[in-house]
Amino acid sequence: MSRRISLMIALAVLLALGSACTNKKSVNPLAGVGSKQPDKVLFDKAMDAMRHNRFDVARLTLQTLINTYPDSEYIARAKLAVGDSWYAEGGTAALAQAEQEYSDFEIFFPNMPEAAEAQLKIANIHYQQMEKADRDYTHAKRAEDEYRKVILQYPDSKLLPEAKQRLMEVQEVLAEREFGIGHFYYVRESYPASIARLQSLVDKYPLYSRADDALYLLGQNYEGQIARIRMAPSCDPKAPARGCMAEQAKAQYIGQLAKKASEAYDKILTRYPLMERSEDAKKRLTALHQPVPRPTKAAVAQNKAEIDSRSETSVAQMFMGLVRKGPDMSRAATVGNPTLVDPEPLSARDVTSKEVQAVADAFSGKVGAEIINTKQPTASDAPPAADAVTPPGSTPFGTPGNTVNAPPAQPDPNELKPNTAADANELKPSNNGTDPSLPPPAQVNEIQQGQGASPAQASADDSTPASDEEISSSKRKKKKGLKKVVPF
């Protein structure tokens, strides 16, 4: 009797296990119900082949399902699984096929929740193939564009945080590339090209981990141009010549360059007050005779959160970076919002044209001197287009036949006055706020809002200037011997 009961119990257990396995195998991932239909059997067979890395068998089975049952409820899932099989297989050719499959899925099923997943995987394909900042940046740029599509086209997707973080890492690599190019031009004293790169960098990637270095180098470019102007020979009103510049025009142009340099240093102190270049920026502003701004509490808190979100690169990671193909993205911030729309790019030609206009204004009556042409220009005297007034360091100053003979009727309020005991070209603040023709001076304690933040989000306490104690206490302690060194 007991033996019969044991056999019956064992038989019941076996039947229960078989039923559970059958139900588990026939679960519908889309509808959540059991099914033994032929299309479901093919789908399960393909998924089993993918789990065992038999990607060719999985794709063949999925294509059979798609061609044989075009109205099946598994069509969408099967098309996405074809892309997943190429994605899991890896390799350059396989990833290219996966990108095409995911693009087709977005075209045929744009309203399905899996469309955001397909777009994210397209971005991940280029993310995995990124190279270091000093190498080919094609995949990095494509990854930036694809992650932006995820954020802009699927704002309600649960994959949005992952896309934002990946986008900030990609933009860290692109910003590092722009900084390297800007530094390359600076070392070779090609200041307009360096200014164009660095200005575009700080406008496009405010979360860059070395944004303070980029702004400091931007100010150094303007100071390099100031040094060139000072070394340029001055014009003798009685004997004009090419390659020289009038003293008043020289002083005004130096004042304009000093203002641009001080704007770059000001931004370090108001937007990145806790970063390493803040002390250097204060020294340069003092040397340029410009006021030193004080950051607000909101700017200090924002910069502190950005610094704390970055991870330190270990020694092992530094050594692995020498042999690894991909870039090191550990310095990317994990707070804030990445840039989703590129600002208007600045080119070296734009910088040069602005400097040409500035020099032309300096030679015009705006400097308080009357320009008198002593003879009527002829075809032989007319200079070619390349001899036009250009910035220092590129082509000579001045135009033959134009001299500054008449003294100014009234002293210009913006003219830089030299001290008797100092250098004749010593910089002085050019705008004291009294000239109505000039724009109002910038508020040095104005709240510097981070990207994505609005003034309404800052409280009244955050808009007040931060004290020295708050700034010093918020700065991170630097490890001895590991301080970042920039070669300039």
Coordinates of C-alpha atoms in Angstrom, one line a residue:
M1 CA 0.0 0.0 0.0
S2 CA 2.8 2.4 0.9
R3 CA 4.6 1.5 -2.2
R4 CA 1.6 2.3 -4.4
I5 CA 1.2 5.7 -2.6
S6 CA 4.9 6.5 -3.2
L7 CA 4.5 5.7 -6.9
M8 CA 1.4 7.9 -7.2
I9 CA 3.2 10.8 -5.5
A10 CA 6.3 10.5 -7.7
L11 CA 4.0 10.4 -10.8
A12 CA 2.2 13.6 -9.6
V13 CA 5.5 15.4 -9.1
L14 CA 6.7 14.4 -12.6
L15 CA 3.5 15.6 -14.2
A16 CA 3.7 18.9 -12.2
L17 CA 7.3 19.5 -13.3
G18 CA 6.5 18.8 -17.0
S19 CA 3.6 21.2 -16.9
A20 CA 5.7 23.9 -15.3
C21 CA 8.4 23.5 -18.0
T22 CA 5.9 23.6 -20.8
N23 CA 4.2 26.7 -19.4
K24 CA 7.6 28.4 -18.9
K25 CA 8.6 27.6 -22.5
S26 CA 5.4 28.9 -24.0
V27 CA 5.3 32.3 -22.2
N28 CA 4.5 35.1 -24.5
P29 CA 6.9 38.0 -23.7
L30 CA 4.5 40.6 -25.3
A31 CA 1.0 39.4 -24.3
G32 CA 1.9 37.5 -21.1
V33 CA -0.1 34.4 -22.0
G34 CA 0.9 30.8 -22.8
S35 CA 0.9 29.8 -26.4
K36 CA 2.0 26.8 -28.6
Q37 CA 1.4 28.5 -31.9
P38 CA 4.0 27.9 -34.7
D39 CA 5.3 31.5 -34.7
K40 CA 5.8 31.3 -30.9
V41 CA 7.7 28.1 -31.3
L42 CA 10.0 29.7 -33.9
F43 CA 10.6 32.7 -31.7
D44 CA 11.5 30.5 -28.7
K45 CA 13.8 28.5 -30.8
A46 CA 15.6 31.6 -32.0
M47 CA 15.9 32.9 -28.4
D48 CA 17.4 29.6 -27.3
A49 CA 19.9 29.8 -30.1
M50 CA 21.0 33.3 -29.1
R51 CA 21.5 32.2 -25.5
H52 CA 23.9 29.6 -26.7
N53 CA 25.7 32.1 -29.0
R54 CA 24.5 30.4 -32.2
F55 CA 23.7 33.8 -33.8
D56 CA 23.5 32.5 -37.4
V57 CA 20.9 29.9 -36.4
A58 CA 19.0 32.5 -34.5
R59 CA 18.9 35.0 -37.4
L60 CA 17.8 32.2 -39.8
T61 CA 15.0 31.2 -37.5
L62 CA 13.9 34.8 -37.0
Q63 CA 13.8 35.5 -40.7
T64 CA 11.7 32.4 -41.2
L65 CA 9.3 33.7 -38.7
I66 CA 9.2 37.1 -40.3
N67 CA 8.7 35.8 -43.8
T68 CA 6.2 33.0 -42.9
Y69 CA 4.0 34.8 -40.4
P70 CA 3.9 38.5 -41.5
D71 CA 0.9 39.2 -39.3
S72 CA 2.3 37.6 -36.2
E73 CA 2.4 39.4 -32.9
Y74 CA 6.1 38.6 -32.7
I75 CA 7.1 40.5 -35.8
A76 CA 8.3 43.6 -34.0
R77 CA 10.1 41.6 -31.4
A78 CA 11.7 39.4 -34.1
K79 CA 13.0 42.4 -36.0
L80 CA 14.5 43.8 -32.9
A81 CA 16.0 40.4 -32.0
V82 CA 17.8 40.3 -35.4
G83 CA 19.6 43.5 -34.5
D84 CA 20.3 42.1 -31.0
S85 CA 22.0 39.1 -32.6
W86 CA 24.4 41.2 -34.6
Y87 CA 25.0 43.5 -31.6
A88 CA 25.8 40.5 -29.4
E89 CA 28.1 39.0 -32.0
G90 CA 30.3 42.1 -32.0
G91 CA 33.0 43.1 -34.5
T92 CA 33.0 46.1 -36.9
A93 CA 31.0 44.4 -39.6
A94 CA 28.4 42.9 -37.2
L95 CA 27.9 46.2 -35.4
A96 CA 27.3 48.0 -38.7
Q97 CA 24.6 45.4 -39.5
A98 CA 23.1 45.9 -36.1
E99 CA 22.9 49.6 -36.6
Q100 CA 21.0 49.1 -39.9
E101 CA 18.6 46.7 -38.2
Y102 CA 17.9 49.1 -35.4
S103 CA 17.3 51.9 -37.8
D104 CA 14.8 49.8 -39.8
F105 CA 13.0 49.0 -36.5
E106 CA 12.6 52.7 -35.7
I107 CA 11.3 53.3 -39.2
F108 CA 8.7 50.5 -39.1
F109 CA 7.7 50.7 -35.3
P110 CA 8.3 54.3 -34.3
N111 CA 5.6 54.3 -31.6
M112 CA 6.7 51.2 -29.7
P113 CA 8.5 51.5 -26.4
E114 CA 11.3 49.4 -27.9
A115 CA 12.1 52.2 -30.4
A116 CA 13.9 54.1 -27.7
E117 CA 15.9 51.0 -26.9
A118 CA 16.8 50.6 -30.5
Q119 CA 18.0 54.2 -30.7
L120 CA 20.0 53.9 -27.5
K121 CA 21.7 50.8 -28.9
I122 CA 22.6 52.7 -32.1
A123 CA 24.4 55.3 -29.9
N124 CA 26.0 52.5 -27.8
I125 CA 27.5 51.0 -31.0
H126 CA 29.4 54.2 -31.7
Y127 CA 30.2 54.7 -28.0
Q128 CA 31.9 51.3 -28.0
Q129 CA 34.0 52.2 -31.0
M130 CA 35.2 55.6 -29.8
E131 CA 39.0 56.2 -29.7
K132 CA 41.1 58.5 -27.6
A133 CA 40.7 62.3 -27.8
D134 CA 43.8 62.7 -30.0
R135 CA 42.7 60.0 -32.5
D136 CA 39.8 59.8 -35.0
Y137 CA 36.7 61.4 -33.5
T138 CA 34.2 60.1 -36.1
H139 CA 32.5 57.6 -33.7
A140 CA 32.6 60.1 -30.8
K141 CA 30.7 62.7 -32.9
R142 CA 28.2 60.1 -34.1
A143 CA 27.7 58.9 -30.6
E144 CA 26.9 62.5 -29.5
D145 CA 24.4 62.9 -32.2
E146 CA 22.7 59.6 -31.5
Y147 CA 22.4 60.1 -27.8
R148 CA 20.9 63.5 -28.4
K149 CA 18.3 61.8 -30.5
V150 CA 17.4 59.5 -27.6
I151 CA 16.9 62.5 -25.3
L152 CA 15.0 64.7 -27.8
Q153 CA 12.8 62.1 -29.5
Y154 CA 12.0 60.0 -26.4
P155 CA 11.8 62.3 -23.4
D156 CA 9.6 60.0 -21.4
S157 CA 11.7 56.9 -21.8
K158 CA 13.1 55.1 -18.8
L159 CA 16.4 55.0 -20.7
L160 CA 16.8 58.7 -20.5
P161 CA 19.2 58.8 -17.5
E162 CA 21.6 56.3 -19.1
A163 CA 21.6 58.3 -22.4
K164 CA 22.3 61.6 -20.5
Q165 CA 25.3 60.1 -18.6
R166 CA 26.7 58.5 -21.8
L167 CA 26.3 61.8 -23.6
M168 CA 28.3 63.7 -20.9
E169 CA 31.1 61.1 -21.2
V170 CA 31.2 61.5 -25.0
Q171 CA 31.2 65.3 -24.7
E172 CA 34.2 65.0 -22.3
V173 CA 36.2 63.3 -25.0
L174 CA 35.2 65.8 -27.7
A175 CA 36.0 68.7 -25.4
E176 CA 39.4 67.2 -24.6
R177 CA 40.1 67.0 -28.3
E178 CA 39.1 70.7 -28.8
F179 CA 41.3 71.7 -25.9
G180 CA 44.3 69.8 -27.4
I181 CA 43.9 71.6 -30.7
G182 CA 43.5 75.0 -29.1
H183 CA 46.7 74.4 -27.1
F184 CA 48.5 73.3 -30.2
Y185 CA 47.7 76.6 -31.9
Y186 CA 48.6 78.6 -28.8
V187 CA 52.1 77.1 -28.6
R188 CA 52.7 78.0 -32.2
E189 CA 51.4 81.6 -31.6
S190 CA 48.5 81.2 -34.0
Y191 CA 46.2 83.1 -31.7
P192 CA 43.1 83.6 -33.8
A193 CA 42.9 79.8 -34.5
S194 CA 43.4 79.0 -30.8
I195 CA 40.8 81.6 -29.7
A196 CA 38.2 80.1 -32.1
R197 CA 38.7 76.6 -30.7
L198 CA 38.8 77.5 -27.1
Q199 CA 35.8 79.9 -27.2
S200 CA 33.7 77.3 -29.0
L201 CA 34.8 74.8 -26.4
V202 CA 33.7 76.8 -23.3
D203 CA 30.4 77.7 -25.0
K204 CA 29.6 74.2 -26.1
Y205 CA 30.9 72.0 -23.2
P206 CA 30.5 73.9 -19.9
L207 CA 30.8 70.6 -17.9
Y208 CA 34.2 69.9 -19.3
S209 CA 36.6 68.8 -16.4
R210 CA 39.3 71.3 -17.6
A211 CA 37.0 74.2 -18.5
D212 CA 39.1 76.4 -16.2
D213 CA 42.2 75.6 -18.1
A214 CA 40.5 76.3 -21.4
L215 CA 39.3 79.8 -20.1
Y216 CA 42.8 80.5 -18.7
L217 CA 44.4 79.6 -22.0
L218 CA 41.9 81.8 -23.8
G219 CA 42.9 84.7 -21.7
Q220 CA 46.6 83.9 -22.4
N221 CA 45.9 84.1 -26.1
Y222 CA 44.6 87.6 -25.8
E223 CA 47.6 88.6 -23.7
G224 CA 49.8 87.1 -26.3
Q225 CA 48.2 89.5 -28.8
I226 CA 48.8 92.4 -26.4
A227 CA 52.5 91.5 -26.3
R228 CA 52.6 91.6 -30.1
I229 CA 50.9 95.0 -30.2
R230 CA 53.4 96.5 -27.7
M231 CA 56.4 95.2 -29.7
A232 CA 55.0 96.7 -33.0
P233 CA 56.7 99.9 -34.0
S234 CA 54.9 103.2 -33.6
C235 CA 54.1 105.4 -36.5
D236 CA 55.9 108.8 -36.9
P237 CA 53.4 111.3 -38.1
K238 CA 56.0 113.0 -40.2
A239 CA 57.3 109.8 -41.8
P240 CA 54.5 107.2 -42.1
A241 CA 55.4 103.7 -43.1
R242 CA 53.9 100.3 -43.4
G243 CA 54.0 97.9 -40.5
C244 CA 53.5 100.6 -37.8
M245 CA 50.6 101.8 -35.7
A246 CA 49.7 105.1 -34.1
E247 CA 50.1 105.2 -30.4
Q248 CA 46.5 106.1 -29.7
A249 CA 45.2 103.4 -32.0
K250 CA 47.6 100.9 -30.3
A251 CA 46.4 101.9 -26.9
Q252 CA 42.8 101.5 -27.8
Y253 CA 43.3 98.1 -29.4
I254 CA 45.3 96.9 -26.4
G255 CA 42.4 98.0 -24.2
Q256 CA 40.0 95.9 -26.3
L257 CA 42.2 92.8 -26.0
A258 CA 42.6 93.4 -22.3
K259 CA 38.8 93.5 -21.9
K260 CA 38.4 90.2 -23.7
A261 CA 41.2 88.6 -21.6
S262 CA 39.5 89.8 -18.4
E263 CA 36.2 88.3 -19.5
A264 CA 37.8 84.9 -19.8
Y265 CA 39.4 85.2 -16.4
D266 CA 36.2 86.6 -14.9
K267 CA 34.3 83.5 -16.0
I268 CA 36.8 81.3 -14.2
L269 CA 36.0 83.0 -10.9
T270 CA 32.2 83.3 -11.4
R271 CA 31.5 79.9 -13.0
Y272 CA 34.4 77.6 -11.8
P273 CA 35.5 79.3 -8.5
L274 CA 36.7 76.1 -6.9
M275 CA 38.9 74.8 -9.7
E276 CA 42.7 75.1 -9.8
R277 CA 42.9 78.1 -12.2
S278 CA 40.9 80.4 -9.9
E279 CA 44.0 81.8 -8.1
D280 CA 45.9 82.2 -11.4
A281 CA 42.9 84.1 -12.8
K282 CA 42.9 86.5 -9.9
K283 CA 46.6 87.3 -10.4
R284 CA 46.1 88.0 -14.1
L285 CA 43.1 90.3 -13.4
T286 CA 45.3 92.2 -11.0
A287 CA 48.1 92.5 -13.5
L288 CA 45.6 93.8 -16.1
H289 CA 44.3 96.4 -13.6
Q290 CA 40.8 94.8 -13.8
P291 CA 38.3 94.3 -10.9
V292 CA 38.3 90.8 -9.4
P293 CA 34.7 89.4 -9.2
R294 CA 33.4 87.3 -6.4
P295 CA 31.4 84.2 -7.1
T296 CA 27.9 83.7 -5.8
K297 CA 26.9 80.9 -3.4
A298 CA 24.9 79.3 -6.2
A299 CA 28.0 79.1 -8.4
V300 CA 30.1 77.7 -5.6
A301 CA 27.5 75.0 -4.9
Q302 CA 27.1 74.2 -8.5
N303 CA 30.9 73.9 -9.1
K304 CA 31.3 71.8 -5.9
A305 CA 28.7 69.3 -7.1
E306 CA 30.4 69.0 -10.4
I307 CA 33.8 68.4 -8.9
D308 CA 32.5 65.9 -6.4
S309 CA 30.7 63.9 -9.1
R310 CA 34.0 63.2 -11.0
S311 CA 36.1 60.2 -10.1
E312 CA 39.8 60.3 -9.7
T313 CA 42.0 58.3 -12.2
S314 CA 44.0 55.7 -10.4
V315 CA 47.5 54.7 -11.3
A316 CA 46.3 51.4 -12.7
Q317 CA 43.9 53.1 -14.9
M318 CA 46.6 55.5 -16.2
F319 CA 48.8 52.5 -17.1
M320 CA 45.9 50.7 -18.8
G321 CA 45.1 53.8 -20.8
L322 CA 48.4 53.4 -22.5
V323 CA 47.4 50.1 -24.1
R324 CA 43.6 50.6 -24.3
K325 CA 42.1 51.8 -27.5
G326 CA 39.2 53.7 -25.9
P327 CA 39.4 57.0 -24.1
D328 CA 39.4 57.5 -20.3
M329 CA 36.1 59.1 -19.4
S330 CA 36.4 58.9 -15.6
R331 CA 36.7 62.7 -15.3
A332 CA 33.3 63.2 -16.9
A333 CA 30.7 64.9 -14.6
T334 CA 27.6 62.9 -13.5
V335 CA 25.5 65.9 -12.5
G336 CA 24.0 68.6 -14.6
N337 CA 22.6 68.5 -18.1
P338 CA 24.6 67.9 -21.3
T339 CA 24.5 70.3 -24.2
L340 CA 21.7 69.2 -26.6
V341 CA 22.0 72.0 -29.2
D342 CA 25.3 73.2 -30.5
P343 CA 25.8 77.0 -30.3
E344 CA 26.9 78.9 -33.3
P345 CA 30.5 77.8 -34.0
L346 CA 33.3 80.4 -34.0
S347 CA 36.0 80.1 -36.7
A348 CA 39.4 81.6 -37.0
R349 CA 38.2 83.7 -39.9
D350 CA 35.5 85.2 -37.7
V351 CA 38.1 86.1 -35.0
T352 CA 40.4 87.6 -37.7
S353 CA 37.6 89.6 -39.2
K354 CA 36.6 91.1 -35.8
E355 CA 40.2 92.0 -35.2
V356 CA 40.5 93.6 -38.6
Q357 CA 37.4 95.7 -37.8
A358 CA 38.8 96.6 -34.4
V359 CA 42.1 97.8 -35.9
A360 CA 40.2 99.7 -38.6
D361 CA 38.2 101.5 -35.9
A362 CA 41.4 102.3 -34.1
F363 CA 42.7 104.0 -37.3
S364 CA 39.5 105.8 -37.9
G365 CA 38.3 109.0 -36.2
K366 CA 37.0 106.9 -33.2
V367 CA 40.4 107.4 -31.5
G368 CA 40.1 111.1 -31.5
A369 CA 42.5 111.8 -34.4
E370 CA 41.7 113.1 -37.8
I371 CA 43.0 110.9 -40.7
I372 CA 44.1 113.2 -43.6
N373 CA 44.9 111.8 -47.0
T374 CA 47.6 114.1 -48.5
K375 CA 47.0 113.1 -52.1
Q376 CA 44.4 111.6 -54.2
P377 CA 44.8 107.9 -54.5
T378 CA 45.6 106.5 -58.0
A379 CA 45.4 103.1 -59.4
S380 CA 49.1 102.6 -58.9
D381 CA 48.9 103.8 -55.3
A382 CA 45.8 101.7 -54.3
P383 CA 47.0 98.8 -52.1
P384 CA 45.8 95.3 -52.9
A385 CA 43.2 93.6 -50.7
A386 CA 45.9 91.7 -48.8
D387 CA 47.4 95.0 -47.6
A388 CA 44.3 96.0 -45.7
V389 CA 44.6 96.7 -42.0
T390 CA 44.9 93.3 -40.3
P391 CA 45.5 92.1 -36.7
P392 CA 49.0 91.8 -35.3
G393 CA 51.0 88.8 -36.1
S394 CA 49.4 88.2 -39.5
T395 CA 50.0 91.1 -41.9
P396 CA 51.5 94.6 -41.4
F397 CA 49.5 97.5 -39.9
G398 CA 48.6 100.7 -41.7
T399 CA 47.9 101.7 -45.2
P400 CA 50.4 103.7 -47.3
G401 CA 49.4 107.3 -47.8
N402 CA 47.3 107.7 -44.6
T403 CA 48.9 109.7 -41.8
V404 CA 47.7 111.0 -38.5
N405 CA 48.6 114.7 -38.7
A406 CA 45.9 116.6 -36.7
P407 CA 45.8 116.4 -32.9
P408 CA 42.6 115.3 -31.3
A409 CA 40.1 118.1 -30.7
Q410 CA 39.1 116.7 -27.3
P411 CA 40.7 113.9 -25.3
D412 CA 39.0 110.5 -25.7
P413 CA 37.5 109.3 -22.3
N414 CA 38.4 105.8 -23.3
E415 CA 42.1 106.5 -24.2
L416 CA 44.6 104.7 -22.1
K417 CA 46.7 107.2 -20.2
P418 CA 50.3 106.1 -19.5
N419 CA 51.9 106.7 -16.1
T420 CA 55.1 108.7 -16.0
A421 CA 56.9 106.2 -13.8
A422 CA 55.6 103.1 -15.6
D423 CA 55.5 101.6 -19.1
A424 CA 53.9 103.9 -21.7
N425 CA 51.6 101.0 -22.7
E426 CA 50.6 99.9 -19.3
L427 CA 47.0 98.8 -19.3
K428 CA 44.3 100.8 -17.5
P429 CA 40.5 100.1 -17.2
S430 CA 39.0 101.4 -20.5
N431 CA 35.4 101.7 -19.4
N432 CA 34.5 103.5 -16.2
G433 CA 30.8 103.5 -16.9
T434 CA 30.5 107.2 -17.5
D435 CA 30.5 107.2 -21.3
P436 CA 26.9 106.8 -22.5
S437 CA 28.0 105.5 -25.9
L438 CA 29.5 102.4 -24.3
P439 CA 27.4 99.4 -23.1
P440 CA 26.8 99.2 -19.4
P441 CA 29.5 97.4 -17.4
A442 CA 28.9 93.7 -16.6
Q443 CA 27.7 92.8 -13.1
V444 CA 30.6 90.9 -11.7
N445 CA 28.3 89.3 -9.0
E446 CA 25.7 88.2 -11.5
I447 CA 24.4 84.7 -10.9
Q448 CA 26.0 82.3 -13.3
Q449 CA 23.3 79.7 -13.9
G450 CA 24.3 76.3 -15.0
Q451 CA 22.9 74.8 -18.2
G452 CA 19.3 73.7 -17.7
A453 CA 18.9 75.8 -14.5
S454 CA 16.6 78.8 -14.4
P455 CA 16.9 81.9 -12.2
A456 CA 13.7 80.9 -10.4
Q457 CA 15.4 77.8 -9.1
A458 CA 18.0 79.8 -7.1
S459 CA 17.0 81.1 -3.8
A460 CA 17.8 84.6 -2.5
D461 CA 20.6 83.3 -0.4
D462 CA 22.3 81.6 -3.4
S463 CA 22.4 84.9 -5.3
T464 CA 24.5 86.6 -2.6
P465 CA 28.3 86.7 -3.0
A466 CA 30.2 83.8 -1.3
S467 CA 32.6 84.5 1.4
D468 CA 36.3 83.5 1.4
E469 CA 35.6 80.9 4.0
E470 CA 32.9 79.3 2.0
I471 CA 35.1 79.2 -1.1
S472 CA 38.2 77.8 0.7
S473 CA 36.1 75.2 2.7
S474 CA 34.4 74.0 -0.5
K475 CA 37.7 73.4 -2.4
R476 CA 38.7 69.8 -2.6
K477 CA 42.0 68.8 -1.0
K478 CA 44.6 68.1 -3.6
K479 CA 46.8 65.1 -3.2
K480 CA 50.4 66.0 -2.9
G481 CA 52.3 65.2 -6.1
L482 CA 49.1 64.7 -8.2
K483 CA 48.3 68.3 -9.0
K484 CA 47.3 68.8 -12.6
V485 CA 50.0 70.5 -14.7
V486 CA 49.2 72.2 -18.0
P487 CA 52.2 72.9 -20.2
F488 CA 51.8 76.7 -20.7

